[in-house]
Structure formats: structure tokens, C-alpha cells
Amino acid sequence: MQRVVIDPSQIDGGRVRLDREQSHYLYRVLRLHGGDRFIAIDGGGRWWLAQLCAEAQAELLEELAVSTELPIAVTAIVGLPKSGFDEIVRQTTELGVTTIAPVTSDRTLLRPSRQKLERWRRIVKEAAEQSERQIVPDLLDPVPWDAAIAAVGEARRYLCVARGDDVPHLCESLRVSSGEAVAIATGPEGGWTPAEVERAIGAGFQPVSLGRRILRAVTAPAVALSIVAAAYEVQ
Amino acid sequence: MQRVVIDPSQIDGGRVRLDREQSHYLYRVLRLHGGDRFIAIDGGGRWWLAQLCAEAQAELLEELAVSTELPIAVTAIVGLPKSGFDEIVRQTTELGVTTIAPVTSDRTLLRPSRQKLERWRRIVKEAAEQSERQIVPDLLDPVPWDAAIAAVGEARRYLCVARGDDVPHLCESLRVSSGEAVAIATGPEGGWTPAEVERAIGAGFQPVSLGRRILRAVTAPAVALSIVAAAYEVQ
């Protein structure tokens, strides 16, 4: 069944007032009619079986019990690559990320426009719907590295470094206990600069490796999230 | 230093005769000159420090000791998606795959042209160079599911299924022992059909989950490879 993200403010007494975009999607794109059903997701963890009734309204028939979220909050701090951030947003959302924190670093050329940010937030929402997430991850405004480090709350902190022959693999470093939060940083093309690595270590980040091969900036976040998700989901 | 894949047949008494494409890349694209060095990779696990000498020739100065390969052979059997196979080829190569076996399944519409296959093989080579692989993975000709199943040699076999609430996570099912081979299959959009799953189980494939969320056909191979690579690299 199709999933549509709604805002909690659209709910009124067991009904959802659909906005223009949602109506277009349900009636025109999916070609549903009055009486047809879909799943309404509030982006905060709740799902309902919904039924289209009057034009631009749907009834919430029953709340659904779902559990597709990781047992921990994961923040992906991502050095903005020259291209490919769409794919990073999509893959980390599919893999259960809670917060995506894009970072402009010494080796990042890109300063994303307001339009780019809006585009990325649309992708987050789409990917959350498609991957059956219960929540829609947050995509923060890009900030410089030091600000991103400073903004990490209480969390285990990992810094993925390339050519990490002398650092442990992320798998070995993850200490899995429920209820905690994880922040994991992956660099832009060319990796973090030595100064950036040093400041991260100073802020409590543990340098880790994602394996012996050199991963592109676009691939590293998905690999890091795959390992974190598997470790916490299987524990 | 730049890496260039050469064919063992190009080596003759400590020298490499560069072909037209390699020469163009080294002299025109990278703008190297006689005396400049690069790394020559034979695609079979050997690396040399090489030095350009006469036009279209390079001297192999010394063999380099590298170890970027997984300790096991991994075959990724991939149901061809409608689009995005370029990215699957790139990411699985970065993650250490040995063989990529594209499969046409009941839900696959795409029948790739000869040009597409050549394109994918170029991507494999590029990604192997960029990720510092010692070998260049094989990309097989696409075959139907039953032929792909039958072609898997001695290997632990895993079939990734979506909505796998009732099957174990790949992490739990992997039994890690060195020297063995692993074959792991991920489906096209819409997943494998029940009949395909049944035939795979009949052929010794164990159904596994990659987590509670629904992954796109493009993301699943990278997630599967991330987990297999980490498990065998860290053991």
C-alpha cells in the first residue's frame, strides 16, 4: 500500500485534511478514488491506515504497529562531496539514519544553495516513505567542521578515515548498547585534512577504518550506516 | 600515485608496452612525461611501481606489496534494476566483490545491450583502480535466474529478501571462516518472485534480511557487501 507523509497539524478528529501536493499525488499520480486506502505517516513514528473520503480528506481508520527504526539515534556527519550528495541522502535514509549533518570542510568546494537544501529534504522524505521509515530524518543546514563537531550532543563519536591501516575497523570499535546515540563522520573527496582529524580527535571522535579499500565519498556513508545498523539491529 | 590497469601480456622483460588508450591517459590526461612514475596493476593481484621511459613504454621498477583484497571470494548475484546498475557496479567493486553476476529475473524488464555491458566493464576497471583493488572483478554476461543459480560454484549462498521479518539478519547467518567463498543475491525492484525464492532455497540459498527497512535495488548490494566485507576483514 502507498505511504504518504502528513504533518500532525493536518489531523483533526480522526480525519486528515490533505494539502494540494498530497491530493495531487493520491488522486492524479496514484489514481486513487474515494474509498481507496493508503498509509499515512506523520514523520514522527506513527502510521495509520487511511481511507480517502471527500475530496482532499481522508479518514484515519486505525493506527498501525510498525517497527522499522533502529534502536538508537544515528547522526551521519558528511563532508559535502562535489557531486553525489543526493545518493548519500537517499542511502543513509534507507539505512535508518536519524540526522544528516552536511559539513563544509577544508576540501569541500560546494556551498549548497537554498534550492539544493530543499531538494535534499524532498529526497529524505521520499526515501523515508519508500523505505518504510517511521520517522523522517532531519537534514541540517550545512555548517563548517568545527561547528558540526560542537553541535554533536551526547553520542559515541566515530571518524572514518581512508588508508586507516593503523586504526581499528568500525566493526571492532562499535560498542553496542541500546539507548545510546552514535555520530559517525565521513569525509569529502580527498578525505579530511590532518588538522580536521586532529580537531575531531580532540572532540572525542575515534578514528576508524571502513576496510582496506579506498571508498568514494559517496559510498562511505552507506557503508558506515550499514555496519552501524546491522550491529544495533542484530544485537 | 596514479594507478593504471595493464594486461600481463603487455609485460616483456621488466617493461610494459602501453597501448593507445593507456598512453593517451598517462601522457595526455595525466600529463606525465618520460621519467614520471605511476602504479601498474595487472588486474590479477600484482602491483608495480612503473616509470615512463620511451614513448608508449614504461619500466617496472619494483613490485609493490599490497593487500586490499578480502580474504574470500564474493560473488554478488544482482537482479538487474531498471536503472542504477552503474552505481551497483561501482559500489560493489569498491567493497571488494570478486564477481558481479547480473541476472534477468521474472521482474526484470531490462535486457542490456552489448554497449551497456562494455560500459559496466569499464566502470568495474575504473572503480578497481580508484579503490586500490589488486584485482579487477569479473562482470559476467547477464543470465536468467536459474542459470545464475546453477553457475554458483562451491560457496555459502545467501538470498537477501525484503520484508524478511521471519528470516535471520545476514549478520547472524554469516559463518565466517577463511578460505571459503560467499555468493549473495539481491533482487530487482519489487524483489524476487515467490517462485524464484523457492528455486533458490532448493539450490541451497539461505534467505536473509538486510534490516527492517525496505532498501532500493540499487542500495541492497552495497549493504550486503558492506556486511560481508566487514565480517571477513575484521575476524
Short mmCIF file of C-alpha atoms in Angstrom, two decimals:
data_model
loop_
_atom_site.label_atom_id
_atom_site.label_comp_id
_atom_site.label_asym_id
_atom_site.label_seq_id
_atom_site.Cartn_x
_atom_site.Cartn_y
_atom_site.Cartn_z
CA MET A 1 0.00 0.00 0.00
CA GLN A 2 1.20 3.52 -0.79
CA ARG A 3 2.66 5.64 2.00
CA VAL A 4 2.18 9.37 2.27
CA VAL A 5 3.84 11.63 4.85
CA ILE A 6 1.42 14.02 6.53
CA ASP A 7 2.00 16.70 9.11
CA PRO A 8 0.41 16.12 12.55
CA SER A 9 -1.22 19.56 12.19
CA GLN A 10 -3.27 18.17 9.29
CA ILE A 11 -5.06 15.72 11.59
CA ASP A 12 -8.37 16.82 13.01
CA GLY A 13 -10.66 14.43 14.87
CA GLY A 14 -9.70 11.22 13.08
CA ARG A 15 -9.50 12.91 9.68
CA VAL A 16 -6.63 14.28 7.62
CA ARG A 17 -7.04 17.39 5.54
CA LEU A 18 -4.82 16.68 2.54
CA ASP A 19 -2.81 19.51 1.09
CA ARG A 20 -2.61 20.27 -2.62
CA GLU A 21 0.50 18.18 -3.22
CA GLN A 22 -0.80 15.15 -1.32
CA SER A 23 -4.14 15.32 -3.14
CA HIS A 24 -2.38 15.55 -6.48
CA TYR A 25 -0.23 12.55 -5.61
CA LEU A 26 -3.09 10.39 -4.35
CA TYR A 27 -5.76 11.28 -6.94
CA ARG A 28 -3.74 12.11 -10.04
CA VAL A 29 -0.47 10.18 -9.75
CA LEU A 30 -1.68 7.06 -7.94
CA ARG A 31 -5.17 7.39 -9.46
CA LEU A 32 -6.91 6.51 -6.21
CA HIS A 33 -10.59 7.28 -5.68
CA GLY A 34 -12.91 7.87 -2.71
CA GLY A 35 -12.91 4.68 -0.60
CA ASP A 36 -9.35 3.69 -1.61
CA ARG A 37 -6.82 3.17 1.15
CA PHE A 38 -3.27 4.30 1.78
CA ILE A 39 -0.90 4.59 4.73
CA ALA A 40 -0.50 7.98 6.39
CA ILE A 41 2.81 8.54 8.21
CA ASP A 42 3.30 11.53 10.48
CA GLY A 43 7.09 11.52 10.19
CA GLY A 44 7.37 11.16 13.96
CA GLY A 45 6.94 7.39 14.24
CA ARG A 46 3.16 6.89 13.82
CA TRP A 47 1.45 5.12 10.94
CA TRP A 48 -2.27 4.93 10.17
CA LEU A 49 -4.37 3.01 7.70
CA ALA A 50 -6.23 5.83 5.94
CA GLN A 51 -9.15 5.92 3.52
CA LEU A 52 -9.90 8.65 1.03
CA CYS A 53 -13.36 10.12 1.61
CA ALA A 54 -14.43 13.60 0.48
CA GLU A 55 -12.11 15.34 -1.97
CA ALA A 56 -8.91 16.35 -0.12
CA GLN A 57 -9.83 14.45 3.03
CA ALA A 58 -9.03 11.02 4.38
CA GLU A 59 -10.27 9.13 7.40
CA LEU A 60 -7.75 7.52 9.74
CA LEU A 61 -9.17 4.01 10.14
CA GLU A 62 -6.65 2.56 12.57
CA GLU A 63 -3.16 3.13 13.84
CA LEU A 64 -0.65 0.54 12.62
CA ALA A 65 2.02 -1.02 14.80
CA VAL A 66 5.30 -0.81 12.94
CA SER A 67 8.88 -1.05 13.95
CA THR A 68 11.35 -0.16 11.24
CA GLU A 69 13.54 2.20 13.24
CA LEU A 70 16.97 1.45 14.69
CA PRO A 71 17.06 1.20 18.49
CA ILE A 72 19.45 4.18 18.61
CA ALA A 73 19.75 7.64 17.13
CA VAL A 74 22.44 7.86 14.43
CA THR A 75 23.82 11.14 13.14
CA ALA A 76 25.72 10.97 9.85
CA ILE A 77 28.13 13.89 9.60
CA VAL A 78 29.02 14.03 5.92
CA GLY A 79 31.71 16.12 4.25
CA LEU A 80 29.87 17.52 1.23
CA PRO A 81 31.20 15.90 -1.95
CA LYS A 82 31.42 17.77 -5.25
CA SER A 83 28.55 15.62 -6.52
CA GLY A 84 26.54 12.65 -5.37
CA PHE A 85 25.01 14.04 -2.18
CA ASP A 86 21.52 13.09 -3.47
CA GLU A 87 22.59 9.47 -3.35
CA ILE A 88 24.10 9.83 0.13
CA VAL A 89 20.85 11.32 1.41
CA ARG A 90 18.83 8.52 -0.16
CA GLN A 91 21.02 5.66 1.03
CA THR A 92 21.55 6.88 4.61
CA THR A 93 17.80 7.46 4.94
CA GLU A 94 17.09 3.93 3.72
CA LEU A 95 19.61 2.65 6.24
CA GLY A 96 17.96 4.25 9.25
CA VAL A 97 19.87 7.48 9.86
CA THR A 98 18.21 9.90 12.31
CA THR A 99 20.04 13.11 11.40
CA ILE A 100 22.07 14.01 8.32
CA ALA A 101 24.56 16.79 9.06
CA PRO A 102 26.26 18.08 5.89
CA VAL A 103 29.60 19.69 6.56
CA THR A 104 31.70 22.11 4.56
CA SER A 105 35.30 21.17 5.15
CA ASP A 106 38.69 22.48 4.08
CA ARG A 107 38.45 20.24 0.99
CA THR A 108 34.82 20.99 0.18
CA LEU A 109 34.22 23.39 -2.67
CA LEU A 110 30.46 23.17 -2.67
CA ARG A 111 28.36 25.78 -0.86
CA PRO A 112 24.87 24.46 -1.44
CA SER A 113 22.09 26.82 -2.43
CA ARG A 114 18.75 27.05 -0.65
CA GLN A 115 17.24 25.16 -3.61
CA LYS A 116 19.70 22.30 -3.15
CA LEU A 117 18.81 22.02 0.52
CA GLU A 118 15.11 21.94 -0.30
CA ARG A 119 15.80 19.28 -2.93
CA TRP A 120 17.73 17.15 -0.40
CA ARG A 121 14.90 17.47 2.14
CA ARG A 122 12.42 16.31 -0.51
CA ILE A 123 14.67 13.31 -1.19
CA VAL A 124 14.82 12.50 2.54
CA LYS A 125 11.03 12.49 2.68
CA GLU A 126 10.66 10.34 -0.45
CA ALA A 127 13.30 7.88 0.72
CA ALA A 128 11.69 7.67 4.18
CA GLU A 129 8.35 6.83 2.55
CA GLN A 130 9.82 4.28 0.17
CA SER A 131 11.95 2.53 2.75
CA GLU A 132 9.02 2.44 5.21
CA ARG A 133 10.71 4.54 7.86
CA GLN A 134 8.52 5.60 10.76
CA ILE A 135 10.27 8.93 11.11
CA VAL A 136 11.58 11.35 8.52
CA PRO A 137 15.24 12.06 9.31
CA ASP A 138 16.39 15.64 9.87
CA LEU A 139 18.70 17.17 7.29
CA LEU A 140 20.52 20.04 8.95
CA ASP A 141 21.81 23.18 7.30
CA PRO A 142 25.47 22.74 6.25
CA VAL A 143 27.96 24.14 8.75
CA PRO A 144 31.76 24.16 8.92
CA TRP A 145 33.50 21.20 10.51
CA ASP A 146 34.15 22.81 13.88
CA ALA A 147 30.53 23.86 14.26
CA ALA A 148 29.37 20.36 13.32
CA ILE A 149 31.68 18.79 15.91
CA ALA A 150 30.50 21.23 18.56
CA ALA A 151 26.84 20.52 17.77
CA VAL A 152 27.07 16.75 18.41
CA GLY A 153 25.26 16.01 21.63
CA GLU A 154 25.81 13.03 23.91
CA ALA A 155 26.94 10.30 21.48
CA ARG A 156 29.64 7.79 20.70
CA ARG A 157 31.71 9.52 18.04
CA TYR A 158 33.49 7.87 15.13
CA LEU A 159 35.56 9.46 12.40
CA CYS A 160 36.02 7.31 9.28
CA VAL A 161 39.45 7.79 7.77
CA ALA A 162 40.80 6.44 4.48
CA ARG A 163 44.04 4.42 4.39
CA GLY A 164 43.34 3.63 8.02
CA ASP A 165 45.88 0.83 8.28
CA ASP A 166 46.75 1.92 11.79
CA VAL A 167 43.24 2.42 13.16
CA PRO A 168 40.70 -0.24 14.11
CA HIS A 169 37.82 -1.19 11.84
CA LEU A 170 34.50 0.47 12.71
CA CYS A 171 33.17 -3.04 13.46
CA GLU A 172 35.76 -3.57 16.17
CA SER A 173 35.25 -0.15 17.71
CA LEU A 174 31.46 -0.14 17.94
CA ARG A 175 30.42 -0.89 21.45
CA VAL A 176 26.80 -1.80 21.18
CA SER A 177 24.47 -0.87 23.97
CA SER A 178 20.91 0.22 23.49
CA GLY A 179 19.59 3.64 24.28
CA GLU A 180 22.73 5.44 23.26
CA ALA A 181 23.38 7.67 20.28
CA VAL A 182 26.06 7.35 17.61
CA ALA A 183 27.62 10.09 15.49
CA ILE A 184 29.72 8.96 12.54
CA ALA A 185 31.63 11.25 10.20
CA THR A 186 32.77 10.53 6.64
CA GLY A 187 34.90 12.89 4.58
CA PRO A 188 34.58 14.61 1.22
CA GLU A 189 36.70 13.60 -1.81
CA GLY A 190 40.30 13.57 -0.69
CA GLY A 191 39.28 12.87 2.91
CA TRP A 192 39.60 15.03 5.98
CA THR A 193 42.68 17.22 6.31
CA PRO A 194 45.16 16.31 9.10
CA ALA A 195 44.04 19.42 11.00
CA GLU A 196 40.40 18.35 10.78
CA VAL A 197 41.25 14.86 12.01
CA GLU A 198 43.16 16.34 14.93
CA ARG A 199 40.32 18.64 15.97
CA ALA A 200 37.84 15.75 15.75
CA ILE A 201 40.04 13.56 17.94
CA GLY A 202 40.26 16.46 20.38
CA ALA A 203 36.45 16.48 20.46
CA GLY A 204 36.25 12.81 21.35
CA PHE A 205 35.93 11.25 17.89
CA GLN A 206 37.57 7.86 17.49
CA PRO A 207 39.27 7.34 14.09
CA VAL A 208 38.09 4.13 12.44
CA SER A 209 38.53 2.31 9.15
CA LEU A 210 35.79 1.07 6.81
CA GLY A 211 38.08 -1.54 5.26
CA ARG A 212 41.27 -1.75 3.25
CA ARG A 213 39.99 -0.29 0.01
CA ILE A 214 39.53 3.40 -0.76
CA LEU A 215 35.84 4.25 -0.79
CA ARG A 216 34.40 7.19 -2.68
CA ALA A 217 32.88 9.99 -0.61
CA VAL A 218 29.50 8.84 -1.95
CA THR A 219 29.92 5.24 -0.83
CA ALA A 220 31.44 5.69 2.64
CA PRO A 221 28.29 6.95 4.41
CA ALA A 222 26.24 3.95 3.19
CA VAL A 223 28.96 1.55 4.31
CA ALA A 224 29.25 3.18 7.74
CA LEU A 225 25.47 3.14 8.21
CA SER A 226 25.22 -0.48 7.01
CA ILE A 227 27.67 -1.54 9.70
CA VAL A 228 26.09 0.53 12.48
CA ALA A 229 22.55 -0.56 11.56
CA ALA A 230 23.49 -4.25 11.42
CA ALA A 231 25.36 -4.07 14.73
CA TYR A 232 22.46 -2.49 16.61
CA GLU A 233 19.66 -4.31 14.85
CA VAL A 234 21.10 -7.76 15.43
CA GLN A 235 22.46 -7.34 18.97
CA MET B 1 50.22 7.99 -7.36
CA GLN B 2 48.02 7.16 -10.36
CA ARG B 3 47.10 3.55 -10.99
CA VAL B 4 46.73 2.04 -14.45
CA VAL B 5 45.50 -1.46 -15.19
CA ILE B 6 47.68 -3.32 -17.68
CA ASP B 7 47.34 -6.77 -19.19
CA PRO B 8 50.03 -9.31 -18.20
CA SER B 9 50.61 -9.89 -21.94
CA GLN B 10 51.87 -6.32 -22.21
CA ILE B 11 54.82 -7.09 -19.92
CA ASP B 12 58.07 -8.07 -21.61
CA GLY B 13 61.32 -8.38 -19.66
CA GLY B 14 60.62 -5.77 -16.98
CA ARG B 15 58.94 -3.37 -19.41
CA VAL B 16 55.34 -2.66 -20.26
CA ARG B 17 54.31 -1.81 -23.80
CA LEU B 18 51.47 0.67 -23.27
CA ASP B 19 48.50 0.51 -25.58
CA ARG B 20 46.97 3.53 -27.25
CA GLU B 21 44.41 4.16 -24.51
CA GLN B 22 46.94 3.84 -21.68
CA SER B 23 49.37 6.16 -23.45
CA HIS B 24 46.65 8.70 -24.02
CA TYR B 25 45.65 8.55 -20.35
CA LEU B 26 49.20 8.83 -19.00
CA TYR B 27 50.60 11.42 -21.42
CA ARG B 28 47.56 13.47 -22.37
CA VAL B 29 45.11 13.19 -19.47
CA LEU B 30 47.54 12.96 -16.56
CA ARG B 31 50.20 14.99 -18.44
CA LEU B 32 53.04 12.74 -17.31
CA HIS B 33 56.41 12.80 -19.06
CA GLY B 34 59.35 10.39 -19.53
CA GLY B 35 60.76 9.69 -16.06
CA ASP B 36 57.41 10.16 -14.28
CA ARG B 37 56.11 7.30 -12.19
CA PHE B 38 52.78 5.55 -11.84
CA ILE B 39 51.47 2.27 -10.46
CA ALA B 40 50.84 -0.56 -12.91
CA ILE B 41 48.27 -3.15 -11.80
CA ASP B 42 47.83 -6.39 -13.70
CA GLY B 43 44.25 -6.96 -12.53
CA GLY B 44 45.29 -10.30 -11.04
CA GLY B 45 46.65 -9.07 -7.71
CA ARG B 46 50.11 -7.71 -8.63
CA TRP B 47 51.18 -4.05 -8.41
CA TRP B 48 54.39 -2.47 -9.69
CA LEU B 49 55.99 0.92 -9.35
CA ALA B 50 56.46 1.88 -13.02
CA GLN B 51 58.35 4.68 -14.76
CA LEU B 52 57.59 6.10 -18.18
CA CYS B 53 60.59 5.77 -20.49
CA ALA B 54 60.40 5.78 -24.28
CA GLU B 55 57.05 6.83 -25.75
CA ALA B 56 54.47 4.11 -25.09
CA GLN B 57 56.78 2.16 -22.80
CA ALA B 58 57.28 2.01 -19.05
CA GLU B 59 59.85 0.25 -16.93
CA LEU B 60 58.66 -1.84 -13.98
CA LEU B 61 60.94 -0.61 -11.18
CA GLU B 62 59.75 -2.82 -8.35
CA GLU B 63 56.83 -4.95 -7.32
CA LEU B 64 54.75 -3.46 -4.51
CA ALA B 65 53.39 -5.44 -1.60
CA VAL B 66 49.73 -4.58 -1.22
CA SER B 67 46.83 -6.22 0.48
CA THR B 68 43.49 -4.62 -0.25
CA GLU B 69 41.56 -7.78 -1.12
CA LEU B 70 39.08 -9.62 1.07
CA PRO B 71 40.29 -13.00 2.36
CA ILE B 72 37.46 -14.72 0.48
CA ALA B 73 35.87 -14.68 -2.97
CA VAL B 74 32.49 -12.94 -3.01
CA THR B 75 30.03 -13.25 -5.87
CA ALA B 76 27.27 -10.65 -5.98
CA ILE B 77 24.29 -12.01 -7.92
CA VAL B 78 22.24 -8.95 -8.75
CA GLY B 79 18.74 -8.81 -10.21
CA LEU B 80 19.11 -6.12 -12.88
CA PRO B 81 17.23 -2.96 -11.83
CA LYS B 82 15.54 -0.68 -14.36
CA SER B 83 18.23 1.88 -13.68
CA GLY B 84 21.16 2.37 -11.35
CA PHE B 85 23.26 -0.66 -12.23
CA ASP B 86 26.26 1.66 -12.87
CA GLU B 87 26.18 2.58 -9.19
CA ILE B 88 25.84 -1.05 -8.10
CA VAL B 89 28.87 -1.98 -10.17
CA ARG B 90 30.87 0.90 -8.72
CA GLN B 91 29.95 0.31 -5.09
CA THR B 92 30.33 -3.48 -5.05
CA THR B 93 33.73 -3.12 -6.73
CA GLU B 94 34.82 -0.60 -4.10
CA LEU B 95 33.62 -3.01 -1.42
CA GLY B 96 35.74 -5.92 -2.60
CA VAL B 97 33.43 -8.05 -4.76
CA THR B 98 35.18 -10.75 -6.82
CA THR B 99 32.47 -11.48 -9.37
CA ILE B 100 29.38 -9.50 -10.35
CA ALA B 101 26.71 -11.72 -11.86
CA PRO B 102 23.81 -9.69 -13.32
CA VAL B 103 20.60 -11.65 -13.51
CA THR B 104 17.46 -11.18 -15.55
CA SER B 105 14.56 -12.21 -13.35
CA ASP B 106 10.80 -12.50 -13.73
CA ARG B 107 10.52 -8.86 -12.61
CA THR B 108 13.41 -7.54 -14.70
CA LEU B 109 12.47 -5.68 -17.81
CA LEU B 110 15.95 -4.71 -18.88
CA ARG B 111 17.88 -6.77 -21.42
CA PRO B 112 21.20 -4.99 -21.53
CA SER B 113 22.85 -4.28 -24.85
CA ARG B 114 26.44 -5.19 -25.68
CA GLN B 115 27.29 -1.47 -25.24
CA LYS B 116 25.86 -1.47 -21.73
CA LEU B 117 27.94 -4.48 -20.78
CA GLU B 118 31.07 -2.84 -22.13
CA ARG B 119 30.22 0.29 -20.22
CA TRP B 120 29.77 -1.68 -16.96
CA ARG B 121 33.11 -3.44 -17.50
CA ARG B 122 34.81 -0.06 -17.96
CA ILE B 123 33.22 1.10 -14.69
CA VAL B 124 34.48 -2.03 -12.91
CA LYS B 125 38.00 -1.28 -14.11
CA GLU B 126 37.84 2.39 -13.13
CA ALA B 127 36.38 1.61 -9.70
CA ALA B 128 39.02 -1.08 -9.11
CA GLU B 129 41.75 1.45 -9.90
CA GLN B 130 40.24 4.19 -7.75
CA SER B 131 39.54 1.98 -4.76
CA GLU B 132 43.05 0.46 -4.98
CA ARG B 133 41.85 -3.08 -5.62
CA GLN B 134 44.55 -5.58 -6.50
CA ILE B 135 42.28 -7.47 -8.84
CA VAL B 136 39.69 -6.30 -11.31
CA PRO B 137 36.42 -8.11 -10.55
CA ASP B 138 34.71 -10.14 -13.27
CA LEU B 139 31.42 -8.87 -14.58
CA LEU B 140 29.61 -11.83 -16.14
CA ASP B 141 27.15 -11.73 -19.02
CA PRO B 142 23.58 -11.48 -17.69
CA VAL B 143 21.76 -14.81 -17.49
CA PRO B 144 18.33 -15.87 -16.22
CA TRP B 145 17.98 -16.65 -12.51
CA ASP B 146 18.09 -20.44 -12.87
CA ALA B 147 21.28 -20.30 -14.91
CA ALA B 148 22.86 -17.95 -12.36
CA ILE B 149 21.95 -20.28 -9.51
CA ALA B 150 23.34 -23.27 -11.38
CA ALA B 151 26.60 -21.46 -12.15
CA VAL B 152 27.47 -20.76 -8.49
CA GLY B 153 30.35 -23.00 -7.53
CA GLU B 154 31.28 -24.15 -4.03
CA ALA B 155 30.10 -21.24 -1.86
CA ARG B 156 27.96 -20.28 1.11
CA ARG B 157 24.79 -18.96 -0.51
CA TYR B 158 22.61 -16.15 0.79
CA LEU B 159 19.43 -14.72 -0.71
CA CYS B 160 18.52 -11.24 0.53
CA VAL B 161 14.76 -10.85 0.82
CA ALA B 162 12.74 -7.71 1.60
CA ARG B 163 10.24 -7.68 4.47
CA GLY B 164 12.22 -10.54 5.92
CA ASP B 165 10.65 -10.37 9.36
CA ASP B 166 10.74 -14.12 9.61
CA VAL B 167 14.30 -14.72 8.37
CA PRO B 168 17.56 -14.05 10.21
CA HIS B 169 19.68 -10.98 9.51
CA LEU B 170 22.62 -11.58 7.17
CA CYS B 171 24.91 -10.71 10.12
CA GLU B 172 23.55 -13.58 12.17
CA SER B 173 23.73 -16.07 9.33
CA LEU B 174 27.26 -15.38 8.13
CA ARG B 175 29.53 -18.05 9.41
CA VAL B 176 32.97 -16.65 8.97
CA SER B 177 35.80 -18.97 8.13
CA SER B 178 38.64 -18.08 5.85
CA GLY B 179 39.32 -19.69 2.53
CA GLU B 180 35.69 -20.14 1.67
CA ALA B 181 33.58 -18.39 -0.94
CA VAL B 182 30.35 -16.49 -0.50
CA ALA B 183 27.58 -15.89 -3.06
CA ILE B 184 24.96 -13.32 -2.14
CA ALA B 185 21.90 -12.45 -4.22
CA THR B 186 19.86 -9.23 -4.15
CA GLY B 187 16.69 -8.71 -6.17
CA PRO B 188 15.47 -6.16 -8.71
CA GLU B 189 12.78 -3.58 -7.92
CA GLY B 190 9.85 -5.43 -6.41
CA GLY B 191 12.12 -8.17 -5.16
CA TRP B 192 12.33 -11.81 -6.18
CA THR B 193 9.12 -13.61 -7.05
CA PRO B 194 7.98 -16.40 -4.67
CA ALA B 195 8.90 -18.96 -7.34
CA GLU B 196 12.41 -17.51 -7.62
CA VAL B 197 12.85 -17.61 -3.85
CA GLU B 198 11.70 -21.21 -3.80
CA ARG B 199 14.11 -22.30 -6.51
CA ALA B 200 16.98 -20.51 -4.77
CA ILE B 201 16.21 -22.24 -1.48
CA GLY B 202 16.13 -25.53 -3.38
CA ALA B 203 19.63 -24.72 -4.63
CA GLY B 204 20.96 -24.17 -1.11
CA PHE B 205 20.47 -20.42 -0.75
CA GLN B 206 19.63 -19.25 2.77
CA PRO B 207 17.09 -16.38 2.88
CA VAL B 208 18.39 -13.47 4.96
CA SER B 209 17.32 -9.95 5.86
CA LEU B 210 19.36 -6.75 5.47
CA GLY B 211 17.36 -4.96 8.15
CA ARG B 212 13.83 -3.80 8.83
CA ARG B 213 13.62 -1.06 6.25
CA ILE B 214 12.93 -1.57 2.55
CA LEU B 215 16.12 -1.00 0.55
CA ARG B 216 16.12 0.01 -3.10
CA ALA B 217 17.52 -2.50 -5.58
CA VAL B 218 20.45 -0.09 -6.01
CA THR B 219 21.27 0.07 -2.29
CA ALA B 220 20.89 -3.58 -1.28
CA PRO B 221 24.08 -4.90 -2.97
CA ALA B 222 26.25 -2.26 -1.25
CA VAL B 223 24.69 -3.06 2.13
CA ALA B 224 25.17 -6.81 1.65
CA LEU B 225 28.80 -6.32 0.58
CA SER B 226 29.48 -3.91 3.46
CA ILE B 227 28.37 -6.54 5.95
CA VAL B 228 30.23 -9.42 4.30
CA ALA B 229 33.43 -7.38 3.89
CA ALA B 230 33.38 -6.17 7.49
CA ALA B 231 32.71 -9.65 8.84
CA TYR B 232 35.61 -11.23 6.96
CA GLU B 233 38.03 -8.33 7.22
CA VAL B 234 37.71 -8.00 10.98
CA GLN B 235 37.52 -11.67 12.00
#
